Coordinates of C-alpha atoms and ligand atoms in Angstrom, one line a residue:
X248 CA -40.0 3.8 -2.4
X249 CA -35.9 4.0 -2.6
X250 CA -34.1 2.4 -0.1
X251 CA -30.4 2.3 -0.3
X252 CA -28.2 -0.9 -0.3
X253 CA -27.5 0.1 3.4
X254 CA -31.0 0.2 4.6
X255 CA -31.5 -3.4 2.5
X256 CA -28.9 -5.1 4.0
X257 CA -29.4 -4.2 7.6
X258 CA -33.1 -5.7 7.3
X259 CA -34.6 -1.9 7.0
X260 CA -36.5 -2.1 3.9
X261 CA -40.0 -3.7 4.2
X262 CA -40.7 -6.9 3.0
X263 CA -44.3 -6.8 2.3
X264 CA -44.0 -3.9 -0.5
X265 CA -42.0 -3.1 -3.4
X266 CA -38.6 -1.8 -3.1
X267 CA -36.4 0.6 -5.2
X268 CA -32.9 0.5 -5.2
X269 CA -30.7 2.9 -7.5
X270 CA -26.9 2.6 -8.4
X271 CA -24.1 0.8 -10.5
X272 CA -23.6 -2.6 -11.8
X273 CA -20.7 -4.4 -10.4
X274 CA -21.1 -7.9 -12.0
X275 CA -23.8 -9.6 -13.7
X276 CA -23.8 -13.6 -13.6
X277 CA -27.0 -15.7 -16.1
X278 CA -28.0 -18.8 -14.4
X279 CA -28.7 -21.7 -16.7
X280 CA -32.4 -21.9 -15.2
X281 CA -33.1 -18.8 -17.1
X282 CA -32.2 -16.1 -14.3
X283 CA -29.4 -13.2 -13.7
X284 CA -27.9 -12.3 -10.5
X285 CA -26.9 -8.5 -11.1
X286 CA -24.5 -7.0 -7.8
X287 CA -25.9 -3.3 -7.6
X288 CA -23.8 -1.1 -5.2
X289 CA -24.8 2.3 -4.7
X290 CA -22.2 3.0 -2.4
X291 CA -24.1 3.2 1.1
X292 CA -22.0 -0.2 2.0
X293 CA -19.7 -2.3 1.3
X294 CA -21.1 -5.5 -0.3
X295 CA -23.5 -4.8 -3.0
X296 CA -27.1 -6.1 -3.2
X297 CA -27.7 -9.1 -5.3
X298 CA -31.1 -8.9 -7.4
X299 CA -32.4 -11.6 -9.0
X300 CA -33.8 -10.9 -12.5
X301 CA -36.5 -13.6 -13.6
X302 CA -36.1 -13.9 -17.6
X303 CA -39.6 -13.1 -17.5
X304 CA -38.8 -9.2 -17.2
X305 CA -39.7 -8.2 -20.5
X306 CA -36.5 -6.1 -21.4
X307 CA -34.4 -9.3 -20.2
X308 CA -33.0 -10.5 -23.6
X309 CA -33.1 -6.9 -25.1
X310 CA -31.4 -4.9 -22.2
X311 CA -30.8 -7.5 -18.7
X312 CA -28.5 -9.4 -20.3
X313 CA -26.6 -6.9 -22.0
X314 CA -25.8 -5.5 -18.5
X315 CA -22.0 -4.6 -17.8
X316 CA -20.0 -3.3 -15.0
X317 CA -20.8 0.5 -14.7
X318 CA -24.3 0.7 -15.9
X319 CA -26.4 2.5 -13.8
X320 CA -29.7 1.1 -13.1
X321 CA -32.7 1.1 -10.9
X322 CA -34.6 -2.1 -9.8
X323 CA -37.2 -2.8 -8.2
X324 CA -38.8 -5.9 -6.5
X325 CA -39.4 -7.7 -3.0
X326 CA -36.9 -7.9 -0.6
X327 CA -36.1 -11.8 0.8
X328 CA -34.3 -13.9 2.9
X329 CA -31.6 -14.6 0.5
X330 CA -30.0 -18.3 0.2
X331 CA -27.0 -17.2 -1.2
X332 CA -24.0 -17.1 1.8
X333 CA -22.6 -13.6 3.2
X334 CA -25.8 -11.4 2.4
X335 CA -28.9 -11.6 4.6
X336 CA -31.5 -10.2 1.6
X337 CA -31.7 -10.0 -1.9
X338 CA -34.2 -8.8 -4.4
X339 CA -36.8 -10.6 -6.7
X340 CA -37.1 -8.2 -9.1
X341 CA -39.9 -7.6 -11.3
X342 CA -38.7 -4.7 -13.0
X343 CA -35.1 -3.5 -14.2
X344 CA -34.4 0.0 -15.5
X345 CA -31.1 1.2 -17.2
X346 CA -30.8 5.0 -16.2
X347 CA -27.1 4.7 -18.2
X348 CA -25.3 2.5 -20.2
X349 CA -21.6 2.0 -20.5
X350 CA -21.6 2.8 -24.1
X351 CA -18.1 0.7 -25.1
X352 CA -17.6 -2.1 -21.8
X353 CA -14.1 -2.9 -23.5
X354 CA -12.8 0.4 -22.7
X355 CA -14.9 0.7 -19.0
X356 CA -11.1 0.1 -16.3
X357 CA -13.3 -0.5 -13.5
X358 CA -13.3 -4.3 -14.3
X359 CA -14.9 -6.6 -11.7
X360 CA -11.0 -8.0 -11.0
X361 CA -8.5 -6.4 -8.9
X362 CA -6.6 -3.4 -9.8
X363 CA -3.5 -2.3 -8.2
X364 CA -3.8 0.9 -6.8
X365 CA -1.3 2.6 -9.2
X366 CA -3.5 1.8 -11.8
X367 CA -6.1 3.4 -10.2
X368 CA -4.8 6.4 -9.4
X369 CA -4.3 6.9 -13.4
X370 CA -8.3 6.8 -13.4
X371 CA -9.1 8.9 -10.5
X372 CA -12.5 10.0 -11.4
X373 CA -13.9 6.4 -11.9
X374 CA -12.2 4.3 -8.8
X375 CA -14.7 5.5 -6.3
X376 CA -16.6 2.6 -7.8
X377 CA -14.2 -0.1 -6.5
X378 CA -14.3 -1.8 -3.3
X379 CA -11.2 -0.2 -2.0
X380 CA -11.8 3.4 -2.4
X381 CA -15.5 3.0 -1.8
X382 CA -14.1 1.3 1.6
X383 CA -11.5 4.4 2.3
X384 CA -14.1 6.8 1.5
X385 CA -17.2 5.5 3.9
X386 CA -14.2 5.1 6.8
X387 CA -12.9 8.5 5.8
X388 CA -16.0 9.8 6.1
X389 CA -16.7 8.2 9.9
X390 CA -13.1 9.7 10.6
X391 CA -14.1 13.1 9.6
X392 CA -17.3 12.9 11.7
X393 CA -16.0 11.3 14.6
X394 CA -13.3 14.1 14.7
X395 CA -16.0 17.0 15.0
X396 CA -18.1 14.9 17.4
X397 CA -15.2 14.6 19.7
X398 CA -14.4 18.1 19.8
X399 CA -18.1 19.2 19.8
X400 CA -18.6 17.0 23.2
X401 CA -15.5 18.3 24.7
X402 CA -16.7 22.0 24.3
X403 CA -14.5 22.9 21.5
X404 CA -15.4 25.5 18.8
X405 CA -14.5 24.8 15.0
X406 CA -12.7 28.1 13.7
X407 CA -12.7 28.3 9.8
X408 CA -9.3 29.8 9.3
X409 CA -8.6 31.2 6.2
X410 CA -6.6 29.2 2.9
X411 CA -5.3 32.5 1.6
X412 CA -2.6 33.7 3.8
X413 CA -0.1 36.1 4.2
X414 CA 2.6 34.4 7.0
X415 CA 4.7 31.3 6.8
X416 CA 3.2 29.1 9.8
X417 CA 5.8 26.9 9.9
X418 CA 8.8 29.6 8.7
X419 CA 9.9 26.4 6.2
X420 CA 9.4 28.5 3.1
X421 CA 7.3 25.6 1.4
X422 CA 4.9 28.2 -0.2
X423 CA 2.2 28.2 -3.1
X424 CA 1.9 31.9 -4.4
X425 CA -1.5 33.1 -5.1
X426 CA -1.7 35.8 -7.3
X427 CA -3.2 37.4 -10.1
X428 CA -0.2 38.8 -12.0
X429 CA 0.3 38.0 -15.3
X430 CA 3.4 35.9 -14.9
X431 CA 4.4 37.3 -19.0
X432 CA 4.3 40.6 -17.6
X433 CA 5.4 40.8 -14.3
X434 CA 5.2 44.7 -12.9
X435 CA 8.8 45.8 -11.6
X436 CA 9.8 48.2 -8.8
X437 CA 12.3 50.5 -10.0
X438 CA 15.6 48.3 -8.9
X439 CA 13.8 45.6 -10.9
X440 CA 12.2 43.4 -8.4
X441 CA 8.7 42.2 -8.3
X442 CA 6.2 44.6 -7.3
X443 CA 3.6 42.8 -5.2
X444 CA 1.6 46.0 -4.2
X445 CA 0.3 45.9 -7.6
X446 CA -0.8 41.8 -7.2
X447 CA -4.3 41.5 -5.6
X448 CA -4.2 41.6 -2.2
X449 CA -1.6 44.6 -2.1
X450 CA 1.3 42.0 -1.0
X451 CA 2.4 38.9 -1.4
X452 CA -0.2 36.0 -0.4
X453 CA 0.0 31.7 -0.2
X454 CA -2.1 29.0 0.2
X455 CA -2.1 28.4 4.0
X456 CA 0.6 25.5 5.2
X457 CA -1.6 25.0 8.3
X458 CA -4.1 27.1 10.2
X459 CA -2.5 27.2 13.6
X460 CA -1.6 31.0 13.8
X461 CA -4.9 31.8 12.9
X462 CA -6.7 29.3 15.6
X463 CA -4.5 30.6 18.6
X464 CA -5.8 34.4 18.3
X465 CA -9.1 32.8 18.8
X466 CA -7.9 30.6 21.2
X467 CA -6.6 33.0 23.2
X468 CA -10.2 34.4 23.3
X469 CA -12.4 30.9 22.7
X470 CA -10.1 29.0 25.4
X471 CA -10.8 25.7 23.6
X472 CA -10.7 25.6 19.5
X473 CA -9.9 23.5 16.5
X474 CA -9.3 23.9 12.9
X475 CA -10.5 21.0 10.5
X476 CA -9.2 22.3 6.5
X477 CA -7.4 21.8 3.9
X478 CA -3.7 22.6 3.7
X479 CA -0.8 22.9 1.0
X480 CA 2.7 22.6 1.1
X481 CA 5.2 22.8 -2.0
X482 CA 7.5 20.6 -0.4
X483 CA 9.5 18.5 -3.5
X484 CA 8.9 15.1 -1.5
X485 CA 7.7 12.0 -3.7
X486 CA 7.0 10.0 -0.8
X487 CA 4.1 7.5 0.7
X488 CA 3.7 10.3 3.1
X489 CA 3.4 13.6 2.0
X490 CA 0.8 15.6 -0.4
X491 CA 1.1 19.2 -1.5
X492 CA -2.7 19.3 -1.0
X493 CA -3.9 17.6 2.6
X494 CA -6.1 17.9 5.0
X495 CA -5.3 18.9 9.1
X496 CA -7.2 18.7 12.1
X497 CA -5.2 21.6 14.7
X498 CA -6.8 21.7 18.2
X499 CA -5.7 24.6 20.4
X500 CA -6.1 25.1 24.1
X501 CA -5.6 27.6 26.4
X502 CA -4.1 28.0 30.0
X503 CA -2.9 24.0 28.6
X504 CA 1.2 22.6 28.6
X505 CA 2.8 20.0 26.6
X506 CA 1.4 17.2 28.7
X507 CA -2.1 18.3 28.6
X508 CA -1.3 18.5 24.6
X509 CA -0.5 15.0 24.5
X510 CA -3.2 14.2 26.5
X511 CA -5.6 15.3 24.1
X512 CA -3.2 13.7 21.1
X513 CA -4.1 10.5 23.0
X514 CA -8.0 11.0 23.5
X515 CA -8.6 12.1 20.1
X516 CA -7.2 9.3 18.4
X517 CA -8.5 6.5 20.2
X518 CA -12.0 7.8 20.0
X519 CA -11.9 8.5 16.5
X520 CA -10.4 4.6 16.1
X521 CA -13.0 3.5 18.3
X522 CA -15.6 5.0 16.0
X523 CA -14.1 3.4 13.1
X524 CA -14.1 0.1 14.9
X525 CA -17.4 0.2 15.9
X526 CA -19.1 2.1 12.9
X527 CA -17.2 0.0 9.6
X528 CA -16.9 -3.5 10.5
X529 CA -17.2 -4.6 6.8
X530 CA -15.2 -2.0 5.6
X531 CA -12.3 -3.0 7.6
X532 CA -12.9 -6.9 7.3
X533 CA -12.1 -6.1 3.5
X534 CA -9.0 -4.1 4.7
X535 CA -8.1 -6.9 7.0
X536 CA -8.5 -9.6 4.4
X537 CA -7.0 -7.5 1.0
X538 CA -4.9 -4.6 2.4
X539 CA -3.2 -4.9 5.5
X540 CA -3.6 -8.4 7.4
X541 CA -3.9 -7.3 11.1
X542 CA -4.6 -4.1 10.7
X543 CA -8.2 -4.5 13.1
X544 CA -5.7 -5.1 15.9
X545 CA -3.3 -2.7 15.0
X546 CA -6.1 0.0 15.5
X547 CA -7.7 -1.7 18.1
X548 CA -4.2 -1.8 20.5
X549 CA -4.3 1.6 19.9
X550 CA -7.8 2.4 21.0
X551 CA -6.7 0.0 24.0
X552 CA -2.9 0.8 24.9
X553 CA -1.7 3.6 26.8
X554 CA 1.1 6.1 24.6
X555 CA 4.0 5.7 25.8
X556 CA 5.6 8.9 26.4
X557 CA 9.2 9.3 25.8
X558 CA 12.1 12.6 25.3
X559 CA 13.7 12.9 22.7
X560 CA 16.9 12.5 24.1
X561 CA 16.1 9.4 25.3
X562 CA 15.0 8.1 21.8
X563 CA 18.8 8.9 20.9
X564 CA 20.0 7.2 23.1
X565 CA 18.1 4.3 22.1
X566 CA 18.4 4.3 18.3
X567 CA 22.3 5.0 18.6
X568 CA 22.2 1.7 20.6
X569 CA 19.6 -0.6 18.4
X570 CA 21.1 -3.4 16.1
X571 CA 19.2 -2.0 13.2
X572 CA 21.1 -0.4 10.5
X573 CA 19.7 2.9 9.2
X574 CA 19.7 4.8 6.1
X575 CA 20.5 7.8 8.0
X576 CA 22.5 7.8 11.1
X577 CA 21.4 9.6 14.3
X578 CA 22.8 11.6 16.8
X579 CA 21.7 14.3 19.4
X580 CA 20.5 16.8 17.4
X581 CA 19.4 15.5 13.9
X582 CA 16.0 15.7 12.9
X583 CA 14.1 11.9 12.7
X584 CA 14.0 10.4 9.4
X585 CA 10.8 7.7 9.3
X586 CA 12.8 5.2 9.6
X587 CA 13.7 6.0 13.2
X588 CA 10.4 7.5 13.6
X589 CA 9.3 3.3 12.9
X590 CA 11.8 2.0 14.7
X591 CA 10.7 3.6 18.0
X592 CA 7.1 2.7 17.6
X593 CA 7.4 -0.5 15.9
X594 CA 10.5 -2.1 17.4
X595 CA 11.6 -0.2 20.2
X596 CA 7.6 0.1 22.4
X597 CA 5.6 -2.0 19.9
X598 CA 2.5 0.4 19.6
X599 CA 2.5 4.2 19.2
X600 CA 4.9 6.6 20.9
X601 CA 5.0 10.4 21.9
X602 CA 8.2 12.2 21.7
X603 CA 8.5 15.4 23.2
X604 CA 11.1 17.8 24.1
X605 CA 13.1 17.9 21.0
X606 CA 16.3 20.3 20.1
X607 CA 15.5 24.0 19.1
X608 CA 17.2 23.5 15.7
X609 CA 15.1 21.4 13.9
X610 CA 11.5 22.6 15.1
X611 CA 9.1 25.6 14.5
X612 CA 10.2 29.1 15.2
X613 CA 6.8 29.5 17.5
X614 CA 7.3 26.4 19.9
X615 CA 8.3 27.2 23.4
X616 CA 11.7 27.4 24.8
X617 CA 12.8 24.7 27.6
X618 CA 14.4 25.8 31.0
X619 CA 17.7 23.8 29.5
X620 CA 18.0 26.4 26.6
X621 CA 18.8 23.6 23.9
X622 CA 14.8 21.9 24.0
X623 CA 11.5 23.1 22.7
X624 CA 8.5 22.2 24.3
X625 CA 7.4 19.9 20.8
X626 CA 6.1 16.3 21.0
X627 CA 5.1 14.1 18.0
X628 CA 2.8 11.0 18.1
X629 CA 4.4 8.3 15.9
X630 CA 3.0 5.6 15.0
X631 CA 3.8 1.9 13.7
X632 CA 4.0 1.3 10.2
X633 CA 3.7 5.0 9.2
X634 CA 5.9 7.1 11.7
X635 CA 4.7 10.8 12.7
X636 CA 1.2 11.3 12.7
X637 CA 0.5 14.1 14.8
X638 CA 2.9 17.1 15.6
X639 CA 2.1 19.9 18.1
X640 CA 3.7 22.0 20.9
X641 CA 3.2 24.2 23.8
X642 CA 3.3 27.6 21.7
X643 CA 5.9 30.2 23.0
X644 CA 3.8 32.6 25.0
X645 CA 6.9 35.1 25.8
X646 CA 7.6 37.7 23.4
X647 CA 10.7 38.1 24.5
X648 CA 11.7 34.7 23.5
X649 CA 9.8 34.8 20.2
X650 CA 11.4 37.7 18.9
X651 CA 14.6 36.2 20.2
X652 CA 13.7 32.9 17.7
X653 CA 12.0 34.7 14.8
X654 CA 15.5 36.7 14.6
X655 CA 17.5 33.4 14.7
X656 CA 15.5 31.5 12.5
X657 CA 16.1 34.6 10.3
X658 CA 11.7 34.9 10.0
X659 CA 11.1 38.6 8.7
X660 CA 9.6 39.8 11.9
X661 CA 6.7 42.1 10.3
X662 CA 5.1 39.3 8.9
X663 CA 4.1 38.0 12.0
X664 CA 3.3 41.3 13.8
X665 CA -0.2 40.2 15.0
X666 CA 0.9 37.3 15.8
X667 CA 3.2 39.3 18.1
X668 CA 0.2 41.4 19.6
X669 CA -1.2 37.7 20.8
X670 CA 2.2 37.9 23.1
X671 CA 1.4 41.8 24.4
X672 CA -2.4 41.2 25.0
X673 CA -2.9 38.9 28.0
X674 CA -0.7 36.5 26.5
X675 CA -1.5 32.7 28.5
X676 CA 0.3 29.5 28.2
X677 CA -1.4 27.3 25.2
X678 CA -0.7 24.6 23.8
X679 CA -1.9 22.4 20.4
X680 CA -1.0 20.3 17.4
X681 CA -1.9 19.2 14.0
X682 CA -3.2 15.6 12.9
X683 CA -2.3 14.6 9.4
X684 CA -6.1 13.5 8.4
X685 CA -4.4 11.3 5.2
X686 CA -1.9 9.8 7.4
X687 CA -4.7 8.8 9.9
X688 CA -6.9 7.3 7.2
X689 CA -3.7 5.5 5.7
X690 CA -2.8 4.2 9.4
X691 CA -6.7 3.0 9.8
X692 CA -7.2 1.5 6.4
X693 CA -4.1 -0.1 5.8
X694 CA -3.3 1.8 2.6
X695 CA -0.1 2.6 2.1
X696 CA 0.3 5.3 0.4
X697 CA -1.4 8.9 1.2
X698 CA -2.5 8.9 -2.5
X699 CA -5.4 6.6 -2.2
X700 CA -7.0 7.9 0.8
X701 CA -8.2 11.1 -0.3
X702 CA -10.0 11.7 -3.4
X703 CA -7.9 13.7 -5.9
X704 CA -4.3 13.6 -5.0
X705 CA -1.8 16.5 -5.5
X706 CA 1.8 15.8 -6.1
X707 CA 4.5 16.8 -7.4
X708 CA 3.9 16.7 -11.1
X709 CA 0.3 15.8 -10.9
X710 CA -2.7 17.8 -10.6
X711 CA -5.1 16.2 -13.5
X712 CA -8.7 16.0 -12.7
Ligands
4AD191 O1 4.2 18.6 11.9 P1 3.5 19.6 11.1 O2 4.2 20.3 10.0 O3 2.8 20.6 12.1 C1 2.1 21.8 11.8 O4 1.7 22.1 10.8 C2 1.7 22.5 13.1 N1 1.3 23.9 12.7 C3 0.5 21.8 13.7 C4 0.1 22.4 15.0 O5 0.8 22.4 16.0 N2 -1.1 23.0 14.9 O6 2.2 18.9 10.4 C5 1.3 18.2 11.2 C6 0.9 16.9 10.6 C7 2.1 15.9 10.5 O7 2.3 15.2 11.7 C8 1.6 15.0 9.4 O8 0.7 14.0 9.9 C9 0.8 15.9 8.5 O9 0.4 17.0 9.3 N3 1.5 16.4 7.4 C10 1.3 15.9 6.1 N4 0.4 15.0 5.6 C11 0.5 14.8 4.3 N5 1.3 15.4 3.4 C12 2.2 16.4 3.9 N6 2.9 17.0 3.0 C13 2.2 16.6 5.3 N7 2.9 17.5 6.0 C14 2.5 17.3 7.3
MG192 MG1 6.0 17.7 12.0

């Protein structure tokens, strides 16, 4: 029977019958004494199972030998004791199949050498087979789950919020259009604009920027709720941070304020570390030795350390204060750049930071509205080494005060009229905020750049594959 390199390494495959393991070639080495070591990795952990195949197999000249990186294979033997250092078991095989051969191994870029990750971004479909991303994806993965195991033990329900929408969550006006027009042939109102009641929904419609609108009508219903999708944003920034296509994770609570909404910041993250921790050891010894050196204790003090929690005036004060030159100066009033945002974390309180409170201006038409008329309830978790990770806010449960910032913010107030309805139907303080799942699985892996942590990047300019 099958057994996966997981189940053969951790000592779960028997010993005292034949064993089948199927997957991909990642080096083969010929010993002198007539033998090859092939690496098989089918992706179920990080190292790869070395099987031994006698020359006694009798496709070993005509097929064993001729073995590249790629091929895909299935061998089967007896699982041992293995003598070689950093595996428990190997296999003796006594037979080696090839299921697929790389047809030209000159032209194959997953070499068994390393790659830099620019490289492997030009080869997308193919660098789940390297160490790295196979790494990124299995702790992904653990992220993901650990994420809806938290909330499933804390009572929460997981709303599936649409991807087509019609409102602006965040009033930015970072928009994909989804239509069906034919863009050749655009249909015109008579003073020449677009006419969107012939497009397909009737109106104009986008790819959701975040879910949160959605998730607080069932909030205010559900009391405790989270969203877990994809996301798009056309925002024009080529940076280490941003995608036009990522994934968020937007808890909502009811009858909750901004300090209970930290609170939870704070829980979810350390357990979700915690599970990482505890779940990928090997994956994050090769982060720890080849990405990031440290970066086990960087997520462990965060499973460990209390957030500091801190205003944003206060953080002012401080960065107008620090030594540090910045790129971008700071005063009351101006919106963070990273490099503050790292400062504070990194410098400033050494481990991760939540800012709350910050000015009106230069936050989210729905947050709510602080006695001191200037602050909005927001707070941000930033983190060291990659700045904001989560963003969130007690939501403005008034409607006076909502219309009052939906009119200032210049928002076309019938676009969010049931959003409005949430305010004049037993309207109750809530509270929530959105985790940037690629900027979490940077932070945790060590990887630098949101590119490489989730499969099939979208950015500016590039949407292949
Ligand atoms: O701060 P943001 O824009 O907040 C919201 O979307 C709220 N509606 C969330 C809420 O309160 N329910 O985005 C939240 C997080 C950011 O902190 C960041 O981690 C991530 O989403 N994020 C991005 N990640 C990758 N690429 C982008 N372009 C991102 N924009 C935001
Ligand atoms: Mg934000």
């Amino acid at each position: 029977t099958s057994f996966s390199c997981n189940a053969i390494l951790s000592g779960r495959a028997p010993a005292d019958a034949p064993v089948t393991l199927k997957g991909w070639v990642r080096t083969r080495r010929d010993s002198k004494a007539g033998l090859s070591f092939v690496h098989i990795s089918d992706g179920s952990s990080f190292h790869p199972v070395q099987v031994v195949a006698p020359a006694a197999l009798a496709n070993y000249a005509s097929e064993v030998q001729k073995l590249t990186a790629g091929c895909a294979v299935e061998a089967t033997g007896t699982i041992v004791p293995s003598p070689a250092k950093g595996q428990p078991f190997e296999m003796q095989a006594t037979d080696l199949k090839v299921v697929g051969w790389v047809e030209d191994p000159d032209t194959y870029p997953i070499q068994p050498k390393p790659h830099t990750m620019e490289f492997l971004r030009e080869v997308a479909h193919l660098r789940p087979r390297t160490n790295s991303i196979g790494a990124m994806t299995r702790v992904r993965h653990t992220l993901a789950m650990a994420i809806h195991r938290f909330f499933h033990e804390n009572g929460f329900l997981w709303i599936h919020t649409p991807i087509i929408t019609a409102a602006d969550a965040e009033g930015a006006g970072e928009l994909f259009r989804v239509s069906t027009l034919d863009f050749a042939n655009l249909p015109r109102t008579p003073e020449g604009k677009v006419d969107f009641t012939k497009d397909f929904f009737g109106k104009e419609a986008f790819l959701t920027v975040s879910g949160q609108l959605n998730v607080e009508s069932y909030c205010l219903a559900l009391s405790k709720v989270y969203t877990f999708g994809p996301t798009f944003r056309a925002e024009n920034s080529n940076t280490s941070r941003h995608l036009a296509e990522f994934w968020m994770i937007e808890p909502e609570i009811a009858f909750a304020d901004l300090a209970q909404d930290a609170s939870l910041a704070e829980a979810l993250l350390k357990y979700i570390l915690k599970a990482v921790l505890d779940e990928r050891g090997d994956d994050m010894a090769f982060f720890e030795e080849r990405i990031e050196k440290g970066v086990i204790a960087k997520v462990q003090a965060i499973v460990d350390k209390e957030f500091v929690r801190m205003d944003y005036t206060e953080a002012i004060t401080i960065l107008e204060s620090a030594k540090q030159k910045f790129e971008y100066p700071v005063k009351w009033g101006t919106d963070l750049q990273s490099e503050h945002e790292r400062y504070l974390a990194e410098k400033h309180v050494g481990g991760p930071v939540i800012l709350m409170n910050y000015p009106k201006e230069i936050k989210a038409f729905y947050m709510r509205m602080n006695d001191d008329g200037k602050t909005v309830a927001a707070m941000d978790v930033l983190a060291p080494g990659i700045g904001e990770i989560v963003g969130g806010s007690q939501r403005e449960e008034r409607l006076d005060h909502l219309d009052a910032r939906i009119a200032q913010m210049g928002l076309d107030p019938h676009g969010y009229g049931w959003y409005r309805d949430l305010r004049r139907y037993g309207s109750v303080p809530h509270a929530g905020f959105g985790l940037g799942f690629e900027r979490t699985v940077a932070y945790v892996t060590g990887l630098s750049n949101v590119r490489d942590v989730i499969p099939f990047p979208r950015t500016p300019g590039n949407a292949r594959y």
